[in-house]
Amino acid sequence: MRAVVGVALFLRAISCHGATMESAANPIRKVVTMLQNMQTKVTEEGKREEDLYQKFMCYCKNSGDDLAQSIADAEAKIENVAASLEESTELKEQLTADLKDHTANRDDAKDTMAKATALREKEEAAHAKEKSD
């Protein structure tokens, strides 16, 4: 950067000296003008890069804390989710066992109802036969 500034100052000095010469078609003047434009562009780019760097550093400092907090929250949540998962698994096993018991009770009730219905039909048939005799 210092070299560019030094070259630019040197070329300005030459350009002032060369002002007495033809300035319209002077190739040295063209080079000096191009170098001055380049110096302006480099300075502007340097300012933009510095601003971007400062924004990036601010982002890094702030987001690091946010990220650490998010990680801590997630780690704390892991234990809760694991406990909830275990509780849900136990509840599912209990409900599956209850379902088996209730299904077995229902099947027993159907068998009992079928036997009772068959017995009533048999008794009804016997009663109807006695009544008709």
mmCIF file of C-alpha atoms in Angstrom, residues 72-119:
data_model
loop_
_atom_site.group_PDB
_atom_site.id
_atom_site.type_symbol
_atom_site.label_atom_id
_atom_site.label_comp_id
_atom_site.label_asym_id
_atom_site.label_seq_id
_atom_site.Cartn_x
_atom_site.Cartn_y
_atom_site.Cartn_z
ATOM 1 C CA ALA A 72 -26.096 -25.917 25.781
ATOM 2 C CA ASP A 73 -29.874 -25.743 25.299
ATOM 3 C CA ALA A 74 -29.815 -28.692 22.920
ATOM 4 C CA GLU A 75 -27.713 -30.776 25.310
ATOM 5 C CA ALA A 76 -30.131 -30.047 28.154
ATOM 6 C CA LYS A 77 -33.036 -30.947 25.910
ATOM 7 C CA ILE A 78 -31.440 -34.297 25.000
ATOM 8 C CA GLU A 79 -31.935 -35.586 28.545
ATOM 9 C CA ASN A 80 -35.587 -34.501 28.571
ATOM 10 C CA VAL A 81 -36.268 -36.055 25.203
ATOM 11 C CA ALA A 82 -34.534 -39.303 26.194
ATOM 12 C CA ALA A 83 -36.611 -39.514 29.393
ATOM 13 C CA SER A 84 -39.787 -38.765 27.456
ATOM 14 C CA LEU A 85 -38.905 -41.418 24.889
ATOM 15 C CA GLU A 86 -38.285 -43.999 27.597
ATOM 16 C CA GLU A 87 -41.568 -43.093 29.310
ATOM 17 C CA SER A 88 -43.443 -43.374 26.022
ATOM 18 C CA THR A 89 -41.876 -46.769 25.329
ATOM 19 C CA GLU A 90 -42.967 -48.041 28.742
ATOM 20 C CA LEU A 91 -46.491 -46.682 28.208
ATOM 21 C CA LYS A 92 -46.678 -48.394 24.818
ATOM 22 C CA GLU A 93 -45.618 -51.709 26.343
ATOM 23 C CA GLN A 94 -48.231 -51.314 29.080
ATOM 24 C CA LEU A 95 -50.955 -50.446 26.578
ATOM 25 C CA THR A 96 -49.984 -53.415 24.401
ATOM 26 C CA ALA A 97 -50.283 -55.732 27.401
ATOM 27 C CA ASP A 98 -53.648 -54.155 28.330
ATOM 28 C CA LEU A 99 -54.842 -54.639 24.769
ATOM 29 C CA LYS A 100 -53.911 -58.323 24.877
ATOM 30 C CA ASP A 101 -55.782 -58.715 28.190
ATOM 31 C CA HIS A 102 -58.863 -56.912 26.914
ATOM 32 C CA THR A 103 -58.833 -58.896 23.673
ATOM 33 C CA ALA A 104 -58.637 -62.125 25.651
ATOM 34 C CA ASN A 105 -61.481 -60.936 27.958
ATOM 35 C CA ARG A 106 -63.582 -59.997 24.924
ATOM 36 C CA ASP A 107 -63.001 -63.405 23.332
ATOM 37 C CA ASP A 108 -63.959 -65.083 26.619
ATOM 38 C CA ALA A 109 -67.093 -62.931 26.827
ATOM 39 C CA LYS A 110 -68.062 -63.882 23.252
ATOM 40 C CA ASP A 111 -67.549 -67.573 24.041
ATOM 41 C CA THR A 112 -69.624 -67.213 27.226
ATOM 42 C CA MET A 113 -72.370 -65.403 25.308
ATOM 43 C CA ALA A 114 -72.333 -68.060 22.601
ATOM 44 C CA LYS A 115 -72.611 -70.843 25.216
ATOM 45 C CA ALA A 116 -75.406 -68.992 27.048
ATOM 46 C CA THR A 117 -77.268 -68.408 23.781
ATOM 47 C CA ALA A 118 -76.890 -72.071 22.836
ATOM 48 C CA LEU A 119 -78.124 -73.132 26.278
#
